PDB file of C-alpha atoms in Angstrom:
ATOM      1  CA  GLU P   1     -20.503 -20.752-171.291  1.00  0.00           C
ATOM      2  CA  ALA P   2     -20.256 -24.241-169.900  1.00  0.00           C
ATOM      3  CA  ARG P   3     -16.482 -23.498-168.981  1.00  0.00           C
ATOM      4  CA  LYS P   4     -17.702 -20.333-166.883  1.00  0.00           C
ATOM      5  CA  GLN P   5     -20.202 -22.470-165.619  1.00  0.00           C
ATOM      6  CA  GLU P   6     -18.035 -25.010-164.062  1.00  0.00           C
ATOM      7  CA  GLN P   7     -15.990 -22.968-162.828  1.00  0.00           C
ATOM      8  CA  LEU P   8     -18.619 -20.873-160.770  1.00  0.00           C
ATOM      9  CA  VAL P   9     -19.793 -23.971-159.672  1.00  0.00           C
ATOM     10  CA  GLU P  10     -16.196 -25.286-158.719  1.00  0.00           C
ATOM     11  CA  GLU P  11     -15.657 -21.469-156.740  1.00  0.00           C
ATOM     12  CA  GLN P  12     -18.671 -22.168-154.555  1.00  0.00           C
ATOM     13  CA  ARG P  13     -17.549 -25.758-153.729  1.00  0.00           C
ATOM     14  CA  SER P  14     -14.746 -24.533-152.576  1.00  0.00           C
ATOM     15  CA  ARG P  15     -16.071 -21.730-150.397  1.00  0.00           C
ATOM     16  CA  ALA P  16     -18.385 -24.068-148.794  1.00  0.00           C
ATOM     17  CA  ALA P  17     -15.677 -26.436-148.245  1.00  0.00           C
ATOM     18  CA  CYS P  18     -14.061 -23.715-146.445  1.00  0.00           C
ATOM     19  CA  LEU P  19     -17.187 -22.152-145.040  1.00  0.00           C
ATOM     20  CA  GLU P  20     -17.959 -25.555-143.551  1.00  0.00           C
ATOM     21  CA  SER P  21     -14.342 -26.019-142.217  1.00  0.00           C
ATOM     22  CA  ARG P  22     -14.717 -22.587-140.253  1.00  0.00           C
ATOM     23  CA  VAL P  23     -18.018 -23.736-139.008  1.00  0.00           C
ATOM     24  CA  GLU P  24     -16.577 -26.896-137.215  1.00  0.00           C
ATOM     25  CA  GLN P  25     -13.771 -24.541-136.111  1.00  0.00           C
ATOM     26  CA  LEU P  26     -16.272 -22.288-134.321  1.00  0.00           C
ATOM     27  CA  GLN P  27     -18.507 -25.022-132.931  1.00  0.00           C
ATOM     28  CA  GLN P  28     -15.382 -26.395-131.347  1.00  0.00           C
ATOM     29  CA  SER P  29     -14.406 -23.481-130.175  1.00  0.00           C
ATOM     30  CA  LEU P  30     -17.821 -22.255-128.829  1.00  0.00           C
ATOM     31  CA  LYS P  31     -17.698 -26.105-127.124  1.00  0.00           C
ATOM     32  CA  GLU P  32     -14.364 -25.119-124.986  1.00  0.00           C
ATOM     33  CA  ALA P  33     -16.157 -21.546-124.522  1.00  0.00           C
ATOM     34  CA  SER P  34     -18.924 -23.502-122.643  1.00  0.00           C
ATOM     35  CA  ALA P  35     -16.641 -25.765-120.998  1.00  0.00           C
ATOM     36  CA  ARG P  36     -14.585 -22.803-119.745  1.00  0.00           C
ATOM     37  CA  ALA P  37     -17.640 -20.906-118.651  1.00  0.00           C
ATOM     38  CA  GLU P  38     -18.923 -23.753-116.644  1.00  0.00           C
ATOM     39  CA  SER P  39     -16.017 -24.005-115.165  1.00  0.00           C
ATOM     40  CA  PHE P  40     -15.843 -20.447-114.130  1.00  0.00           C
ATOM     41  CA  GLN P  41     -19.481 -20.791-112.848  1.00  0.00           C
ATOM     42  CA  GLN P  42     -18.617 -23.796-110.692  1.00  0.00           C
ATOM     43  CA  VAL P  43     -15.629 -21.424-109.369  1.00  0.00           C
ATOM     44  CA  ALA P  44     -18.139 -18.748-108.506  1.00  0.00           C
ATOM     45  CA  GLU P  45     -20.594 -20.749-107.171  1.00  0.00           C
ATOM     46  CA  ARG P  46     -17.651 -22.165-104.506  1.00  0.00           C
ATOM     47  CA  ASP P  47     -16.456 -18.782-104.020  1.00  0.00           C
ATOM     48  CA  ALA P  48     -19.812 -17.293-103.235  1.00  0.00           C
ATOM     49  CA  ALA P  49     -20.650 -20.220-100.512  1.00  0.00           C
ATOM     50  CA  LEU P  50     -17.084 -19.652 -99.408  1.00  0.00           C
ATOM     51  CA  CYS P  51     -17.868 -15.691 -98.944  1.00  0.00           C
ATOM     52  CA  GLN P  52     -21.163 -16.667 -97.265  1.00  0.00           C
ATOM     53  CA  GLN P  53     -19.657 -19.053 -95.199  1.00  0.00           C
ATOM     54  CA  LEU P  54     -16.819 -16.428 -94.207  1.00  0.00           C
ATOM     55  CA  GLY P  55     -19.488 -13.343 -93.499  1.00  0.00           C
ATOM     56  CA  CYS P  56     -21.031 -15.997 -90.723  1.00  0.00           C
ATOM     57  CA  GLN P  57     -18.078 -16.771 -89.012  1.00  0.00           C
ATOM     58  CA  LEU P  58     -17.178 -13.286 -89.492  1.00  0.00           C
ATOM     59  CA  ARG P  59     -20.396 -12.233 -87.614  1.00  0.00           C
ATOM     60  CA  GLU P  60     -19.956 -15.023 -84.802  1.00  0.00           C
ATOM     61  CA  GLN P  61     -16.428 -13.562 -84.422  1.00  0.00           C
ATOM     62  CA  GLU P  62     -17.705  -9.803 -83.953  1.00  0.00           C
ATOM     63  CA  GLU P  63     -20.903 -11.222 -81.546  1.00  0.00           C
ATOM     64  CA  GLN P  64     -18.080 -13.452 -79.615  1.00  0.00           C
ATOM     65  CA  SER P  65     -15.638  -9.950 -79.297  1.00  0.00           C
ATOM     66  CA  ALA P  66     -18.480  -7.785 -78.375  1.00  0.00           C
ATOM     67  CA  GLN P  67     -19.472 -10.237 -75.336  1.00  0.00           C
ATOM     68  CA  SER P  68     -15.620 -10.481 -74.789  1.00  0.00           C
ATOM     69  CA  GLN P  69     -15.396  -6.749 -74.569  1.00  0.00           C
ATOM     70  CA  GLN P  70     -18.505  -6.577 -72.095  1.00  0.00           C
ATOM     71  CA  GLU P  71     -17.350  -9.139 -70.035  1.00  0.00           C
ATOM     72  CA  LEU P  72     -13.658  -7.258 -69.792  1.00  0.00           C
ATOM     73  CA  ARG P  73     -15.483  -4.085 -68.680  1.00  0.00           C
ATOM     74  CA  GLU P  74     -17.719  -6.170 -65.852  1.00  0.00           C
ATOM     75  CA  CYS P  75     -14.323  -7.574 -64.524  1.00  0.00           C
ATOM     76  CA  GLN P  76     -12.680  -4.177 -64.787  1.00  0.00           C
ATOM     77  CA  VAL P  77     -15.793  -2.448 -62.522  1.00  0.00           C
ATOM     78  CA  ARG P  78     -15.476  -5.562 -60.135  1.00  0.00           C
ATOM     79  CA  ILE P  79     -11.620  -5.016 -59.569  1.00  0.00           C
ATOM     80  CA  ALA P  80     -12.453  -1.261 -59.212  1.00  0.00           C
ATOM     81  CA  GLN P  81     -15.151  -2.043 -56.262  1.00  0.00           C
ATOM     82  CA  LEU P  82     -12.532  -4.554 -54.899  1.00  0.00           C
ATOM     83  CA  GLN P  83      -9.952  -2.008 -54.454  1.00  0.00           C
ATOM     84  CA  ALA P  84     -11.955   0.595 -53.479  1.00  0.00           C
TER      85      ALA P  84
END
């Protein structure tokens, strides 16, 4: 009986050691995943800022294009009037 008990204790110790090792591995993986997630978040924030900036530039260019088209139409009208 004492031998069985000793064997059970040893099995439990071995299992505990395996579980401790697994917990350490999982904690390390969690740290690595957390670092990657933080890096991805930083990239996403930079990308969002860039997207917003590009959106503003696009709107400005659209406004400038519309203004240039209007000026072109006005010039074409003046040319037509001068040629008439």
